[in-house]
Coordinates of C-alpha atoms and ligand atoms in Angstrom, one line a residue:
M350 CA 4.4 -47.8 -19.8
S351 CA 3.1 -44.9 -21.9
T352 CA 4.1 -44.6 -25.4
M353 CA 2.8 -41.2 -26.1
P354 CA 5.0 -38.6 -27.9
R355 CA 6.6 -36.3 -25.4
D356 CA 4.7 -33.2 -26.6
T357 CA 1.4 -34.7 -25.8
L358 CA 2.6 -35.4 -22.3
K359 CA 3.1 -31.5 -21.6
P360 CA 0.5 -30.0 -19.5
S361 CA -2.0 -27.8 -21.4
A362 CA -3.4 -24.5 -20.0
D363 CA -6.7 -24.6 -18.3
C364 CA -6.9 -20.9 -18.9
D365 CA -4.7 -17.9 -20.0
V366 CA -4.4 -16.0 -16.9
V367 CA -4.6 -16.5 -12.9
V368 CA -5.3 -13.4 -10.9
I369 CA -4.4 -13.8 -7.3
G370 CA -6.2 -11.3 -5.0
A371 CA -9.3 -9.1 -5.6
G372 CA -8.4 -5.6 -4.4
F373 CA -8.0 -2.5 -6.5
A374 CA -5.4 -4.3 -8.8
G375 CA -7.0 -7.6 -8.9
I376 CA -10.5 -6.4 -9.9
Y377 CA -9.1 -4.4 -12.7
A378 CA -6.8 -7.2 -13.8
L379 CA -9.7 -9.6 -14.0
W380 CA -11.6 -7.2 -16.0
S381 CA -8.8 -6.4 -18.3
A382 CA -8.0 -10.0 -19.1
R383 CA -11.7 -10.6 -20.0
Q384 CA -11.9 -7.4 -22.1
R385 CA -8.8 -8.5 -24.0
G386 CA -10.3 -11.9 -25.0
L387 CA -8.2 -14.0 -22.5
S388 CA -9.7 -16.6 -20.4
V389 CA -9.2 -16.0 -16.6
R390 CA -9.6 -17.3 -13.1
G391 CA -9.3 -15.4 -9.8
F392 CA -8.6 -16.4 -6.3
E393 CA -9.2 -14.5 -3.3
S394 CA -8.4 -15.5 0.3
A395 CA -11.2 -13.1 1.7
S396 CA -14.8 -13.8 1.4
D397 CA -15.4 -10.8 -0.7
V398 CA -13.5 -8.4 -2.9
G399 CA -11.6 -5.3 -1.5
G400 CA -8.1 -6.6 -0.5
T401 CA -6.7 -4.2 2.1
W402 CA -10.3 -2.4 2.3
F403 CA -11.9 -5.7 3.2
W404 CA -9.4 -6.7 6.1
N405 CA -8.6 -3.3 7.7
A406 CA -12.0 -2.9 9.1
Y407 CA -10.9 -1.2 12.3
P408 CA -13.0 1.6 13.7
G409 CA -11.7 4.9 12.2
A410 CA -10.2 3.3 9.1
R411 CA -10.6 5.6 6.1
C412 CA -8.7 6.6 3.2
D413 CA -6.2 9.6 3.7
V414 CA -6.0 10.0 0.0
A415 CA -8.8 12.2 -1.5
S416 CA -11.6 10.4 -3.1
Y417 CA -11.4 12.7 -6.2
S418 CA -8.5 10.5 -7.4
Y419 CA -8.6 7.5 -5.1
A420 CA -11.0 5.7 -7.4
Y421 CA -11.1 3.9 -10.8
F422 CA -11.2 5.9 -13.9
F423 CA -11.2 3.1 -16.6
R424 CA -14.8 3.3 -17.3
D425 CA -16.7 6.6 -17.3
E426 CA -19.7 5.0 -15.4
F427 CA -17.6 4.6 -12.3
V428 CA -16.8 8.1 -12.1
R429 CA -20.3 9.2 -13.0
D430 CA -22.5 6.7 -11.1
W431 CA -20.8 6.6 -7.6
D432 CA -21.1 9.4 -5.1
W433 CA -18.5 9.5 -2.2
S434 CA -19.6 10.6 1.0
D435 CA -16.5 12.3 2.1
V436 CA -13.3 13.6 0.5
C437 CA -11.6 10.7 2.8
A438 CA -13.9 7.9 2.2
P439 CA -14.5 5.5 5.2
Q440 CA -13.3 1.8 4.8
Q441 CA -16.8 0.3 4.4
E442 CA -17.6 2.7 1.7
I443 CA -14.6 1.9 -0.2
Q444 CA -15.2 -1.8 0.1
R445 CA -18.8 -1.2 -1.1
Y446 CA -17.4 0.7 -4.0
L447 CA -15.0 -1.9 -5.0
R448 CA -18.0 -4.5 -4.8
F449 CA -20.0 -2.1 -7.0
V450 CA -17.3 -1.9 -9.7
A451 CA -16.7 -5.7 -9.4
Q452 CA -20.4 -6.4 -9.9
R453 CA -20.8 -3.9 -12.8
C454 CA -17.7 -5.5 -14.6
G455 CA -19.2 -9.0 -14.1
I456 CA -16.0 -10.4 -12.6
L457 CA -17.3 -11.8 -9.4
D458 CA -18.2 -15.2 -11.0
L459 CA -14.5 -15.5 -12.2
V460 CA -13.2 -15.5 -8.6
T461 CA -13.0 -18.2 -6.1
F462 CA -13.4 -16.7 -2.7
D463 CA -12.2 -18.0 0.7
T464 CA -9.3 -19.6 -1.2
R465 CA -5.6 -19.0 -0.5
V466 CA -3.1 -19.7 -3.2
S467 CA -0.5 -22.0 -1.6
A468 CA 1.8 -22.4 -4.6
V469 CA 2.8 -21.2 -8.1
H470 CA 5.3 -23.3 -10.0
H471 CA 6.8 -22.8 -13.5
D472 CA 7.2 -25.7 -15.8
E473 CA 10.1 -24.8 -18.1
D474 CA 9.4 -27.2 -20.9
S475 CA 5.7 -26.0 -21.5
G476 CA 6.4 -22.6 -20.2
L477 CA 3.2 -22.7 -18.0
W478 CA 2.4 -21.9 -14.6
T479 CA 0.7 -24.4 -12.2
V480 CA -1.2 -22.5 -9.4
R481 CA -2.3 -24.7 -6.3
T482 CA -4.9 -23.6 -3.9
S483 CA -5.6 -24.3 -0.2
G484 CA -8.8 -25.9 -1.5
G485 CA -6.8 -28.5 -3.3
E486 CA -7.5 -27.2 -6.8
T487 CA -4.8 -27.1 -9.4
V488 CA -5.0 -24.7 -12.4
V489 CA -2.5 -24.5 -15.2
C490 CA -2.2 -21.2 -16.9
R491 CA 0.1 -19.0 -19.2
Y492 CA 0.4 -15.8 -17.1
V493 CA 0.0 -15.1 -13.4
V494 CA -0.8 -11.8 -11.8
L495 CA 0.0 -11.6 -8.2
A496 CA -2.2 -8.9 -7.1
I497 CA -1.7 -9.7 -3.5
G498 CA -1.1 -6.2 -2.2
A499 CA 2.0 -4.6 -0.6
L500 CA 0.5 -4.4 3.0
S501 CA -1.4 -7.7 3.2
N502 CA 0.7 -9.7 5.6
P503 CA 0.5 -8.6 9.4
K504 CA 3.5 -8.3 11.2
A505 CA 3.6 -10.8 14.0
P506 CA 4.0 -8.9 17.3
D507 CA 7.7 -9.4 18.4
I508 CA 6.9 -9.1 22.1
D509 CA 7.2 -11.7 24.8
G510 CA 4.0 -13.3 26.3
V511 CA 1.6 -12.2 23.4
A512 CA -0.2 -15.6 23.5
S513 CA -0.5 -15.5 27.4
F514 CA -2.9 -12.6 27.4
K515 CA -6.4 -13.7 28.6
G516 CA -8.3 -10.7 27.6
E517 CA -9.5 -9.6 24.0
A518 CA -6.9 -9.1 21.5
Y519 CA -7.4 -7.5 18.1
F520 CA -5.3 -6.5 15.2
T521 CA -6.2 -3.6 13.0
S522 CA -5.2 -5.4 10.0
T523 CA -7.7 -8.2 10.7
W524 CA -10.4 -6.6 12.6
P525 CA -13.5 -8.7 13.2
R526 CA -16.2 -8.0 10.4
D527 CA -18.9 -10.4 11.5
R528 CA -19.5 -8.8 14.9
T529 CA -19.1 -5.3 16.6
V530 CA -16.2 -5.3 19.0
D531 CA -17.6 -3.9 22.2
L532 CA -15.1 -1.6 24.0
R533 CA -17.5 0.3 26.2
G534 CA -16.3 0.7 29.6
K535 CA -13.2 -1.5 28.9
R536 CA -9.6 -0.7 29.8
V537 CA -7.8 -0.9 26.4
G538 CA -4.1 -0.9 25.5
V539 CA -3.2 -0.1 21.9
I540 CA 0.4 -0.8 20.7
G541 CA 1.5 0.9 17.5
T542 CA 1.3 4.6 16.3
G543 CA 1.5 4.6 12.7
S544 CA -1.2 5.4 10.1
S545 CA -3.5 2.6 11.5
G546 CA -2.8 3.3 15.2
V547 CA -3.5 7.2 14.7
Q548 CA -6.8 6.3 13.2
V549 CA -8.1 3.8 15.5
I550 CA -7.0 5.5 18.9
P551 CA -9.6 8.3 18.8
E552 CA -12.3 5.9 18.1
V553 CA -11.2 3.5 20.9
A554 CA -11.2 6.6 23.2
K555 CA -14.9 7.3 22.4
L556 CA -15.9 4.2 24.0
A557 CA -13.2 2.9 26.4
K558 CA -13.0 3.4 30.2
T559 CA -9.2 3.9 29.8
V560 CA -6.9 3.9 26.8
T561 CA -3.2 3.5 27.3
V562 CA -1.3 4.1 24.1
F563 CA 2.1 2.2 23.9
Q564 CA 4.2 4.2 21.5
R565 CA 7.8 3.2 20.4
T566 CA 8.3 6.0 17.7
A567 CA 6.4 9.1 17.3
N568 CA 5.1 10.1 13.7
F569 CA 4.2 13.3 12.0
V570 CA 0.4 13.8 12.0
V571 CA -0.9 16.4 9.6
P572 CA -4.6 17.4 8.9
T573 CA -6.8 15.4 6.7
E574 CA -8.8 16.7 3.8
S575 CA -12.0 15.2 5.3
G576 CA -15.2 17.0 4.5
P577 CA -18.0 16.9 1.9
M578 CA -16.9 16.5 -1.7
D579 CA -16.8 19.8 -3.7
P580 CA -19.8 19.6 -6.3
A581 CA -17.8 21.7 -8.8
R582 CA -14.6 19.5 -8.6
V583 CA -16.9 16.2 -9.0
E584 CA -18.6 17.8 -12.0
A585 CA -15.3 18.5 -13.6
L586 CA -14.1 14.9 -13.1
R587 CA -17.4 13.5 -14.5
K588 CA -17.2 15.8 -17.7
D589 CA -14.3 13.8 -19.1
P590 CA -13.1 11.0 -16.9
Q591 CA -10.7 9.7 -19.6
A592 CA -8.9 13.1 -19.7
V593 CA -8.6 12.9 -15.9
R594 CA -7.3 9.4 -16.3
S595 CA -4.4 10.5 -18.6
G596 CA -3.7 13.5 -16.4
L597 CA -3.2 11.6 -13.3
R598 CA -0.3 9.8 -15.0
E599 CA 1.4 13.0 -15.9
T600 CA 1.7 14.1 -12.1
Y601 CA 4.5 13.1 -9.6
G602 CA 2.1 11.2 -7.3
G603 CA -0.8 10.0 -9.3
N604 CA -3.0 12.5 -7.5
L605 CA -5.3 15.4 -8.6
V606 CA -3.7 18.2 -6.3
T607 CA -4.7 21.6 -7.5
N608 CA -2.6 23.4 -4.8
M609 CA 0.7 21.3 -5.3
G610 CA 4.0 23.1 -5.3
Q611 CA 3.1 26.6 -5.7
H612 CA 6.2 27.9 -3.9
R613 CA 9.8 27.2 -3.3
L614 CA 10.2 28.1 0.5
H615 CA 13.8 29.0 -0.4
D616 CA 12.5 32.1 -2.4
L617 CA 10.6 33.5 0.4
D618 CA 11.7 35.6 3.2
Q619 CA 11.0 34.6 6.8
A620 CA 7.6 36.4 6.9
G621 CA 6.6 34.9 3.5
Q622 CA 7.6 31.5 4.6
D623 CA 5.6 31.9 7.8
E624 CA 2.5 32.8 5.7
A625 CA 2.9 30.1 3.1
L626 CA 3.3 27.4 5.7
A627 CA 0.2 28.6 7.6
Q628 CA -1.8 28.6 4.3
A629 CA -0.6 25.2 3.5
W630 CA -1.4 23.8 6.9
A631 CA -4.9 25.5 7.0
G632 CA -5.5 24.2 3.3
K633 CA -4.5 20.7 4.5
Y634 CA -1.9 20.2 2.0
I635 CA 1.4 21.0 3.7
G636 CA 3.0 17.8 2.5
L637 CA 2.6 18.9 -1.1
A638 CA 2.9 22.6 -0.9
F639 CA 6.4 23.3 -1.7
R640 CA 8.4 22.5 -4.9
D641 CA 11.5 22.5 -2.8
A642 CA 10.2 20.1 0.1
H643 CA 12.7 17.4 -0.9
L644 CA 15.6 19.8 -0.3
P645 CA 17.1 19.5 3.2
E646 CA 16.9 23.2 4.0
A647 CA 13.2 23.5 3.1
N648 CA 12.3 20.2 4.6
A649 CA 14.0 21.2 7.9
R650 CA 11.8 24.2 8.0
I651 CA 8.6 22.2 7.1
S652 CA 9.4 19.6 9.8
E653 CA 9.9 22.3 12.5
Y654 CA 6.7 24.1 11.5
I655 CA 4.6 20.8 11.7
R656 CA 6.2 19.9 14.9
A657 CA 5.2 23.3 16.5
R658 CA 1.5 22.9 15.1
M659 CA 1.5 19.3 16.6
Q660 CA 2.8 20.4 20.2
E661 CA 0.1 23.3 20.3
Q662 CA -2.8 20.6 20.1
V663 CA -1.8 18.8 23.3
N664 CA -2.4 20.3 26.6
D665 CA 0.2 18.4 28.8
P666 CA 3.7 19.5 27.9
W667 CA 5.3 16.0 28.5
T668 CA 2.9 14.1 26.3
A669 CA 3.0 17.0 23.7
H670 CA 6.7 16.7 23.5
H671 CA 6.7 12.8 23.3
L672 CA 4.1 12.9 20.6
V673 CA 6.2 14.8 18.2
P674 CA 8.7 12.9 16.1
W675 CA 12.2 14.5 16.7
D676 CA 14.0 11.5 15.2
H677 CA 13.3 11.9 11.6
P678 CA 12.3 14.7 9.1
F679 CA 8.9 15.0 7.6
G680 CA 8.5 12.5 4.7
G681 CA 11.3 10.3 6.0
K682 CA 8.5 7.8 6.6
R683 CA 4.8 7.9 5.8
P684 CA 3.2 10.8 7.5
C685 CA -0.1 10.1 9.4
R686 CA -3.1 12.2 8.8
S687 CA -5.8 13.0 11.4
D688 CA -7.8 16.1 12.8
V689 CA -8.6 14.4 16.1
Y690 CA -5.6 12.2 17.0
L691 CA -3.5 14.6 19.0
Q692 CA -6.3 16.2 20.9
T693 CA -7.4 12.7 22.0
F694 CA -4.4 13.0 24.4
N695 CA -6.3 15.9 26.2
E696 CA -8.9 13.4 27.4
P697 CA -8.5 12.5 31.1
H698 CA -8.7 8.8 30.3
V699 CA -6.0 8.6 27.6
R700 CA -2.5 8.1 28.5
L701 CA 0.6 7.9 26.5
I702 CA 3.4 5.6 27.4
A703 CA 6.8 6.5 25.7
L704 CA 8.5 3.0 25.2
P705 CA 12.0 4.2 24.6
E706 CA 11.9 5.4 28.3
T707 CA 10.0 2.5 29.7
P708 CA 9.9 -0.4 27.3
I709 CA 7.4 -3.2 27.3
V710 CA 9.0 -6.2 29.2
R711 CA 6.2 -8.7 28.5
I712 CA 2.5 -9.1 28.0
V713 CA 1.0 -11.0 30.8
P714 CA -2.4 -12.7 31.2
D715 CA -4.0 -9.5 32.5
G716 CA -2.2 -6.7 30.9
I717 CA 1.3 -5.3 29.8
E718 CA 4.2 -4.9 32.0
T719 CA 6.8 -2.2 31.1
T720 CA 10.0 -1.4 33.0
A721 CA 8.2 1.1 35.1
Q722 CA 4.8 -0.4 35.9
K723 CA 2.1 -3.2 35.1
F724 CA -1.1 -1.9 33.1
D725 CA -4.2 -4.1 33.8
L726 CA -6.0 -4.4 30.6
D727 CA -9.3 -5.9 29.3
V728 CA -8.3 -5.5 25.6
I729 CA -5.2 -5.1 23.6
V730 CA -5.3 -3.5 20.0
Y731 CA -2.2 -4.3 18.0
A732 CA -1.7 -1.6 15.4
T733 CA 1.7 -3.0 14.7
G734 CA 1.7 -2.9 10.9
F735 CA 2.9 -5.3 8.2
D736 CA 5.7 -7.4 6.8
A737 CA 5.4 -5.3 3.6
V738 CA 5.8 -6.7 0.3
S739 CA 7.8 -9.7 0.6
G740 CA 5.8 -11.0 3.5
A741 CA 2.7 -11.7 1.3
L742 CA 5.0 -12.9 -1.6
F743 CA 6.9 -15.3 0.6
S744 CA 3.7 -16.8 2.0
I745 CA 3.2 -18.4 -1.4
D746 CA 5.6 -21.2 -2.6
I747 CA 6.7 -19.5 -5.8
R748 CA 9.2 -21.4 -8.0
G749 CA 10.4 -20.3 -11.4
L750 CA 13.1 -21.3 -13.8
G751 CA 15.3 -24.2 -12.5
G752 CA 13.0 -24.5 -9.5
A753 CA 14.5 -21.5 -7.9
T754 CA 12.1 -20.0 -5.3
M755 CA 11.2 -16.4 -4.8
R756 CA 12.8 -16.3 -1.4
Q757 CA 16.1 -17.3 -3.0
A758 CA 15.5 -14.5 -5.7
W759 CA 14.9 -12.0 -2.9
A760 CA 17.5 -13.2 -0.3
D761 CA 19.1 -9.8 -0.5
G762 CA 15.6 -7.9 -0.4
P763 CA 13.4 -7.2 -3.2
N764 CA 14.8 -7.4 -6.7
N765 CA 12.7 -6.6 -9.8
Y766 CA 12.5 -4.5 -12.9
L767 CA 10.0 -1.7 -13.2
G768 CA 8.3 -3.1 -9.9
T769 CA 6.4 -5.7 -11.9
M770 CA 8.5 -8.6 -13.0
V771 CA 11.4 -10.6 -11.5
H772 CA 14.3 -12.4 -13.5
G773 CA 13.9 -16.1 -13.5
F774 CA 10.1 -15.9 -13.2
P775 CA 8.8 -15.5 -16.7
N776 CA 5.2 -14.3 -17.4
L777 CA 4.7 -13.8 -13.6
F778 CA 3.6 -10.3 -12.9
L779 CA 3.5 -8.4 -9.5
P780 CA 1.4 -5.2 -9.5
S781 CA 1.8 -3.2 -6.3
S782 CA 5.0 -4.7 -5.5
A783 CA 8.5 -3.2 -4.3
M784 CA 10.3 -0.5 -6.4
S785 CA 7.4 1.0 -7.9
P786 CA 5.9 4.4 -7.0
S787 CA 3.9 2.3 -4.4
V788 CA 2.7 4.2 -1.4
L789 CA 4.4 7.4 -2.4
S790 CA 1.7 7.7 -5.2
N791 CA -2.0 6.9 -5.3
M792 CA -2.3 3.3 -5.2
A793 CA -5.6 3.4 -7.2
T794 CA -3.7 5.2 -10.1
L795 CA -1.0 2.9 -9.7
A796 CA -3.2 -0.2 -10.0
E797 CA -4.7 1.0 -13.4
Q798 CA -1.2 2.1 -14.7
Q799 CA 0.4 -1.2 -13.8
I800 CA -2.5 -3.5 -14.8
D801 CA -2.4 -1.7 -18.2
F802 CA 1.3 -2.1 -18.5
I803 CA 1.0 -5.9 -17.6
F804 CA -1.8 -6.5 -20.1
D805 CA -0.3 -4.5 -22.9
S806 CA 2.8 -6.8 -22.4
I807 CA 0.6 -9.9 -22.5
D808 CA -1.1 -8.7 -25.7
W809 CA 2.3 -8.2 -27.2
L810 CA 3.3 -11.8 -26.2
E811 CA 0.0 -13.3 -27.6
R812 CA 0.5 -11.3 -30.9
N813 CA 4.1 -12.5 -31.2
G814 CA 3.8 -16.3 -30.8
R815 CA 3.4 -16.4 -27.1
P816 CA 7.1 -16.3 -26.1
R817 CA 7.9 -15.9 -22.5
L818 CA 9.1 -12.5 -21.0
Q819 CA 11.5 -11.9 -18.2
P820 CA 13.6 -8.9 -17.1
R821 CA 17.4 -9.2 -17.8
Q822 CA 19.5 -9.4 -14.6
A823 CA 21.3 -6.3 -15.7
S824 CA 17.9 -4.3 -15.7
Q825 CA 17.2 -5.4 -12.3
V826 CA 20.5 -4.2 -11.1
S827 CA 20.0 -0.8 -12.8
W828 CA 16.5 -0.4 -11.6
R829 CA 17.6 -1.0 -8.1
E830 CA 20.3 1.6 -8.5
Q831 CA 17.7 4.2 -9.9
T832 CA 15.5 3.4 -6.9
L833 CA 18.3 3.9 -4.6
H834 CA 19.4 7.2 -6.4
Y835 CA 15.8 8.8 -6.0
A836 CA 15.7 7.7 -2.3
Q837 CA 19.0 9.4 -1.5
R838 CA 17.5 12.6 -2.7
R839 CA 14.5 12.3 -0.3
P840 CA 15.2 13.5 3.2
G841 CA 15.3 10.8 5.8
A842 CA 14.3 8.1 3.4
L843 CA 17.5 6.0 4.0
T844 CA 18.0 6.9 7.6
T845 CA 14.6 6.5 9.0
K846 CA 13.5 3.2 10.4
S847 CA 10.3 2.2 8.7
W848 CA 8.6 -0.5 6.6
Y849 CA 9.6 1.4 3.4
S850 CA 13.1 -0.1 4.0
G851 CA 12.0 -3.4 5.7
A852 CA 13.4 -2.0 9.0
N853 CA 10.2 -2.8 10.9
I854 CA 11.0 -6.6 10.6
P855 CA 13.9 -8.0 12.5
G856 CA 16.4 -9.6 10.2
K857 CA 14.7 -8.3 7.0
P858 CA 17.2 -7.1 4.4
R859 CA 17.3 -3.3 4.3
V860 CA 16.3 -2.2 0.8
F861 CA 14.4 0.9 0.2
M862 CA 11.3 -0.3 -1.5
V863 CA 9.5 2.6 -3.0
Y864 CA 10.6 4.4 -6.3
C865 CA 10.5 8.0 -5.7
G866 CA 11.3 9.1 -9.2
G867 CA 7.7 10.1 -9.6
F868 CA 4.7 8.6 -11.3
K869 CA 5.2 10.2 -14.8
R870 CA 8.8 9.2 -15.0
Y871 CA 8.0 5.7 -14.0
D872 CA 5.0 5.5 -16.6
D873 CA 7.3 6.8 -19.2
I874 CA 9.9 4.2 -18.6
C875 CA 7.1 1.4 -18.9
K876 CA 5.7 3.0 -22.0
A877 CA 9.2 3.1 -23.5
E878 CA 9.7 -0.7 -22.9
L879 CA 6.4 -1.4 -24.7
R880 CA 7.2 1.0 -27.7
D881 CA 10.7 -0.4 -28.2
G882 CA 9.8 -4.0 -27.9
F883 CA 11.2 -4.7 -24.5
P884 CA 14.8 -3.9 -24.5
G885 CA 15.2 -4.4 -20.8
Y886 CA 13.8 -8.0 -21.0
D887 CA 14.8 -11.4 -22.4
I888 CA 12.2 -12.8 -24.6
V889 CA 12.4 -16.6 -24.3
G890 CA 11.1 -18.4 -27.4
D891 CA 10.8 -15.4 -29.6
E892 CA 10.6 -16.6 -33.2
R893 CA 11.9 -13.4 -34.5
A894 CA 15.2 -13.5 -32.7
Ligands
N01_1418 O1 1.8 0.2 10.4 P1 3.2 1.0 10.7 P2 0.3 0.8 10.1 N1 6.4 -2.8 20.2 O2 4.3 0.0 10.4 C1 4.6 -0.2 16.2 C2 -1.0 2.3 5.2 N2 -2.0 2.8 5.8 O3 -0.5 -0.4 9.9 O4 7.7 2.7 14.4 C3 5.9 -1.5 20.1 O5 3.2 2.2 10.0 C4 5.6 0.7 15.3 O6 6.6 1.2 16.1 P3 8.1 1.6 15.4 C5 0.2 3.3 5.1 O7 0.9 3.1 4.1 C6 -2.8 3.8 5.1 O8 0.1 1.8 11.0 O9 8.5 0.4 14.6 N3 5.6 -0.9 19.1 C7 4.6 1.6 14.7 O10 4.3 2.8 15.6 C8 1.0 2.9 6.3 O11 2.3 3.4 6.2 C9 -4.0 4.3 5.6 O12 8.9 1.9 16.5 C10 5.7 -1.7 17.9 C11 3.4 0.8 14.4 O13 3.6 -0.3 15.5 C12 0.9 1.5 6.2 O14 -0.4 1.2 5.9 C13 -4.4 3.8 6.9 C14 6.0 -3.0 17.9 C15 3.3 0.2 13.2 O15 3.1 1.4 12.3 C16 1.1 0.8 7.6 O16 0.6 1.5 8.5 C17 -3.6 3.0 7.6 C18 6.5 -3.6 19.1 N4 7.0 -4.8 19.1 C19 -2.4 2.5 7.0 N5 6.1 -3.5 16.6 C20 -4.7 5.2 4.8 O17 -5.3 6.0 5.4 C21 5.5 -2.5 15.8 N6 5.2 -1.4 16.6 C22 -4.6 5.0 3.4

């Protein structure tokens, strides 16, 4: 039997930080750790960096947030040395960009690729975390950054007979990257008409013999900003990237939008409203044009305007009517953006099936059966979305204080403070998670802001004798209330069925997951915590207490 004193039996850390995931947030986290003198390891389940931009390699995938601000700003060289080909950059280009940044930052060697993290367990005595991987490796560390993304766990299709299909089946969320999927001359069925479906369907239609689109819920589809980058705007960004970086955090959505919120619709007469709406539609910024877009009256007018513009683009009246969302207001869930989606339904080989009228009964070996007819198909494309936020989190066995699991902590839905930490899980950080500005902001700006907040917090802990930080229960309760408060002010947020509130997954607790109080307000609250010594947190082992 060992006679070693108890202290020497405690595990010691292999490194200061483990970062899980190498997308936008993970790459910046790895760089930040090293920059601040911390030792760091990274794990990534994919074979390369990119996160969402690695996996969602479906035809037509591109960013519908403008490249002017959907990029890193933490080093001037990334603004000055990278040329975007389009205001809405395609998926392959964004993935190349992320590799370029990772290479320039010298963080690729820190990451073990093709490796999934299976467990992350806290040891109360030592205050350390043990990270276990699918490759059988164990790493002990002080801090864990779970940069695993909000939309990284595909939703399993809840349709009978999925496994029985004998043709080819593809998910937009895990589209093959090692070969070209040949859809030429094939009969293709696409299930799902969210942002991914809206982008993939026009591309499928260019090649397939027939395209049958199975739509359960129509979505708002507004124009994209796609087109060449404006050299004057690029020049302005390059002049002082750090000023741009600070400026992004002063906005509502973390975006550089020059034409945002010029009017209040309410202040204009009917003719003035018509003109302002037409300008906003032609300028491709209708979602951001009006200061009172969040008020029910203005929102109803904007929704009505977009529905009319959508219907105009489709020749067949039945199809036009069914492609328009009548069940929710604009912004109630994430609007889709495309300049070609609606017109695709004017092609003779493209057909819309409205599932509320004729639901899918089952998938059969050679196609899809609805209550009205059987569709013979060679290929099924699932654009059926994600088990957002908690899906990816629960795929890892996470245990905090007292061995409590993250599943237990989130039994009633996501629960955290400032979107980044969970009570009972000290020194474990969750960028891009629930109850942050999330997808209602620019995710690139958010990644930099949250990673800065996380590493400023870690710096503070390192300077103060390495105590452990966890949010107070009361802070979580209040943060959930604040998130709900702002959601209540957003038309349709709490009444529309969407992944924002977990409503796309049967049985998932309904909690609105996006903080709609605006990026600036969010950033100010984070800064106040740092400035005031973390009043919303418990600091375990703080020698000053
Ligand atoms: O997923 P979704 P997504 N039977 O959940 C349908 C981001 N993104 O991958 O609405 C029939 O929006 C489902 O129908 P319903 C963006 O944040 C960004 O498209 O549940 N249909 C819906 O139509 C976005 O919000 C970009 O009735 C079924 C669709 O599948 C998020 O990713 C591009 C079904 C799923 O839509 C998710 O978008 C792409 C079933 N059993 C995505 N199950 C950018 O450009 C599901 N559906 C930045």
